[in-house]
Amino acid sequence: PVWALAWIGDRESAFGDRLVAFAAVEGIFFSGSFAAIFWLKKRGLMPGLTFSNELISRDEGLHCDFACLLFKHLVHKPSEQRVGAIITEAVRIEQEFLTESLPVDMIGMNCTLMKQYIEFVADRLLLELGFSKIFGAENPFDFMENISLEGKTNFFEKRVAEYQRMGVMCKAEENSFRLDADF
């Protein structure tokens, strides 16, 4: 989206502002789309798509976690008011996108609930960044409560979506960090 590119290319804003915008892109943008696809998973529909969604959603979550962790180490953080303005703008954009993307109500999912979910996600991000909630929204989708929990896939039933622990499938000598690699 244009908003994300504007922040990336903004040479005037402080690094902390741009980091918050990055966290918003990774943590707020597309969270409604992920929820819509997890809604399909709850109903046992489109297993290939929902499997891919799990992987992509997890990656976006890790990117957001990284931004929040890096933010905690900043010496010169933006003010709570500045962070709130960035997050509020991201919420508005995502809600507008979802209103256009979800014109028809479905059982257990509609524009109103989706907007509430985006506000819930934004509040959670604000807390992770060390600030107060703005929206005070509750999670309207029970099926989204457990998506961040580590799954236990039966290897013989379906493809595994969990990350593999480092070094599980290699020899000890292959599991070492070196700086002499030839690129």
Short mmCIF file of C-alpha atoms in Angstrom, two decimals:
data_model
loop_
_atom_site.label_atom_id
_atom_site.label_comp_id
_atom_site.label_asym_id
_atom_site.label_seq_id
_atom_site.Cartn_x
_atom_site.Cartn_y
_atom_site.Cartn_z
CA PRO A 1 0.00 0.00 0.00
CA VAL A 2 0.91 3.61 -0.60
CA TRP A 3 0.87 4.41 3.12
CA ALA A 4 3.57 1.84 3.88
CA LEU A 5 5.77 3.00 1.01
CA ALA A 6 5.40 6.62 2.12
CA TRP A 7 6.75 5.71 5.58
CA ILE A 8 9.59 3.62 4.18
CA GLY A 9 10.75 6.43 1.91
CA ASP A 10 10.22 9.20 4.47
CA ARG A 11 13.65 10.67 5.23
CA GLU A 12 12.23 13.37 7.51
CA SER A 13 10.57 11.18 10.15
CA ALA A 14 12.53 9.75 13.05
CA PHE A 15 13.46 6.07 13.04
CA GLY A 16 11.05 5.41 15.92
CA ASP A 17 8.11 6.79 13.91
CA ARG A 18 9.03 4.66 10.93
CA LEU A 19 9.45 1.59 13.14
CA VAL A 20 5.94 2.07 14.55
CA ALA A 21 4.61 2.36 11.00
CA PHE A 22 6.45 -0.86 10.09
CA ALA A 23 4.89 -2.58 13.11
CA ALA A 24 1.47 -1.32 11.98
CA VAL A 25 2.00 -2.70 8.47
CA GLU A 26 3.06 -6.09 9.82
CA GLY A 27 0.60 -6.23 12.72
CA ILE A 28 -2.53 -4.42 11.53
CA PHE A 29 -2.60 -4.46 7.74
CA PHE A 30 -3.95 -7.76 6.43
CA SER A 31 -4.99 -8.95 9.90
CA GLY A 32 -8.59 -8.75 8.72
CA SER A 33 -7.73 -10.78 5.63
CA PHE A 34 -6.02 -13.38 7.82
CA ALA A 35 -9.12 -13.48 10.03
CA ALA A 36 -11.40 -14.01 7.02
CA ILE A 37 -9.30 -16.97 5.89
CA PHE A 38 -9.13 -18.41 9.42
CA TRP A 39 -12.94 -18.11 9.38
CA LEU A 40 -12.86 -20.53 6.42
CA LYS A 41 -10.54 -22.85 8.38
CA LYS A 42 -12.99 -22.91 11.29
CA ARG A 43 -15.55 -24.29 8.85
CA GLY A 44 -13.15 -26.85 7.38
CA LEU A 45 -13.08 -25.12 3.99
CA MET A 46 -10.16 -24.67 1.58
CA PRO A 47 -7.43 -26.51 3.54
CA GLY A 48 -4.65 -25.57 1.10
CA LEU A 49 -5.42 -21.86 1.38
CA THR A 50 -5.81 -22.00 5.14
CA PHE A 51 -2.49 -23.85 5.50
CA SER A 52 -0.71 -21.16 3.48
CA ASN A 53 -2.52 -18.51 5.53
CA GLU A 54 -1.13 -20.04 8.74
CA LEU A 55 2.41 -19.78 7.43
CA ILE A 56 2.07 -16.23 6.10
CA SER A 57 0.23 -15.05 9.22
CA ARG A 58 2.95 -16.49 11.42
CA ASP A 59 5.66 -14.74 9.40
CA GLU A 60 3.85 -11.40 9.61
CA GLY A 61 3.51 -11.93 13.36
CA LEU A 62 7.24 -12.52 13.69
CA HIS A 63 7.97 -9.34 11.73
CA CYS A 64 5.67 -7.40 14.06
CA ASP A 65 7.27 -8.98 17.14
CA PHE A 66 10.69 -7.98 15.82
CA ALA A 67 9.56 -4.37 15.34
CA CYS A 68 8.17 -4.28 18.90
CA LEU A 69 11.35 -5.77 20.34
CA LEU A 70 13.52 -3.30 18.46
CA PHE A 71 11.23 -0.45 19.58
CA LYS A 72 11.81 -1.39 23.23
CA HIS A 73 15.54 -0.80 22.73
CA LEU A 74 15.17 2.68 21.25
CA VAL A 75 16.63 5.50 23.30
CA HIS A 76 14.55 8.22 21.60
CA LYS A 77 11.03 6.85 21.32
CA PRO A 78 8.17 8.81 19.75
CA SER A 79 5.53 10.21 22.10
CA GLU A 80 2.41 8.24 22.95
CA GLN A 81 0.41 10.84 21.01
CA ARG A 82 2.58 10.33 17.89
CA VAL A 83 2.38 6.53 18.13
CA GLY A 84 -1.39 6.77 18.61
CA ALA A 85 -1.73 8.93 15.50
CA ILE A 86 0.26 6.45 13.38
CA ILE A 87 -1.70 3.45 14.66
CA THR A 88 -5.07 5.22 14.30
CA GLU A 89 -4.29 6.09 10.69
CA ALA A 90 -3.33 2.47 9.97
CA VAL A 91 -6.58 1.27 11.57
CA ARG A 92 -8.63 3.68 9.45
CA ILE A 93 -6.95 2.46 6.25
CA GLU A 94 -7.40 -1.23 7.13
CA GLN A 95 -11.04 -0.70 8.13
CA GLU A 96 -11.71 1.10 4.85
CA PHE A 97 -10.09 -1.77 2.93
CA LEU A 98 -12.18 -4.36 4.78
CA THR A 99 -15.41 -2.43 4.24
CA GLU A 100 -14.79 -2.59 0.49
CA SER A 101 -13.60 -6.21 0.62
CA LEU A 102 -16.46 -7.60 2.70
CA PRO A 103 -19.65 -6.10 1.26
CA VAL A 104 -21.85 -9.06 2.26
CA ASP A 105 -22.44 -10.31 5.80
CA MET A 106 -21.58 -13.95 6.46
CA ILE A 107 -22.49 -16.14 9.42
CA GLY A 108 -20.24 -14.97 12.22
CA MET A 109 -18.42 -12.33 10.16
CA ASN A 110 -19.41 -8.89 8.90
CA CYS A 111 -17.96 -5.40 8.46
CA THR A 112 -18.86 -4.25 11.97
CA LEU A 113 -17.18 -7.25 13.62
CA MET A 114 -14.19 -6.96 11.31
CA LYS A 115 -13.72 -3.27 12.20
CA GLN A 116 -13.91 -4.21 15.88
CA TYR A 117 -11.32 -6.93 15.32
CA ILE A 118 -8.93 -4.44 13.68
CA GLU A 119 -9.31 -2.14 16.70
CA PHE A 120 -8.62 -5.09 19.01
CA VAL A 121 -5.46 -5.95 17.04
CA ALA A 122 -4.34 -2.30 17.17
CA ASP A 123 -4.86 -2.14 20.94
CA ARG A 124 -2.82 -5.30 21.36
CA LEU A 125 -0.03 -3.77 19.26
CA LEU A 126 -0.09 -0.58 21.33
CA LEU A 127 0.28 -2.61 24.53
CA GLU A 128 3.19 -4.53 23.00
CA LEU A 129 4.87 -1.21 22.17
CA GLY A 130 4.44 -0.11 25.78
CA PHE A 131 1.51 2.28 25.37
CA SER A 132 -2.14 2.38 26.46
CA LYS A 133 -5.05 1.06 24.44
CA ILE A 134 -6.90 3.58 22.29
CA PHE A 135 -9.99 1.66 21.23
CA GLY A 136 -10.82 -0.65 24.13
CA ALA A 137 -12.16 -3.24 21.68
CA GLU A 138 -12.80 -6.88 22.53
CA ASN A 139 -11.95 -9.70 20.14
CA PRO A 140 -15.22 -10.58 18.35
CA PHE A 141 -13.79 -13.73 16.76
CA ASP A 142 -13.29 -16.64 19.15
CA PHE A 143 -11.50 -18.61 16.44
CA MET A 144 -8.72 -15.98 16.35
CA GLU A 145 -7.81 -16.53 20.02
CA ASN A 146 -5.82 -19.70 19.42
CA ILE A 147 -4.07 -18.98 16.14
CA SER A 148 -0.84 -17.89 17.79
CA LEU A 149 -0.63 -21.03 19.91
CA GLU A 150 1.80 -23.66 18.67
CA GLY A 151 -0.06 -26.31 16.72
CA LYS A 152 0.57 -30.01 17.00
CA THR A 153 0.05 -31.47 13.56
CA ASN A 154 -0.29 -35.21 13.12
CA PHE A 155 2.42 -35.74 10.51
CA PHE A 156 0.41 -38.50 8.81
CA GLU A 157 -2.81 -36.51 8.52
CA LYS A 158 -1.70 -33.28 6.88
CA ARG A 159 1.25 -31.05 6.05
CA VAL A 160 3.07 -29.66 9.05
CA ALA A 161 2.74 -25.89 9.59
CA GLU A 162 4.88 -25.58 12.71
CA TYR A 163 8.41 -24.26 12.51
CA GLN A 164 11.18 -26.78 12.92
CA ARG A 165 13.70 -26.39 15.72
CA MET A 166 17.18 -25.47 14.55
CA GLY A 167 19.48 -28.43 14.03
CA VAL A 168 16.84 -31.15 14.30
CA MET A 169 17.48 -32.56 10.83
CA CYS A 170 21.27 -32.06 10.60
CA LYS A 171 24.51 -33.29 12.11
CA ALA A 172 26.17 -31.37 14.95
CA GLU A 173 29.02 -30.17 12.74
CA GLU A 174 26.51 -28.73 10.26
CA ASN A 175 24.86 -26.76 13.06
CA SER A 176 27.47 -24.08 13.61
CA PHE A 177 27.64 -20.37 12.96
CA ARG A 178 30.62 -19.28 10.89
CA LEU A 179 31.77 -16.00 9.40
CA ASP A 180 34.05 -17.45 6.74
CA ALA A 181 31.36 -18.34 4.19
CA ASP A 182 32.32 -17.63 0.60
CA PHE A 183 29.68 -15.52 -1.12
#
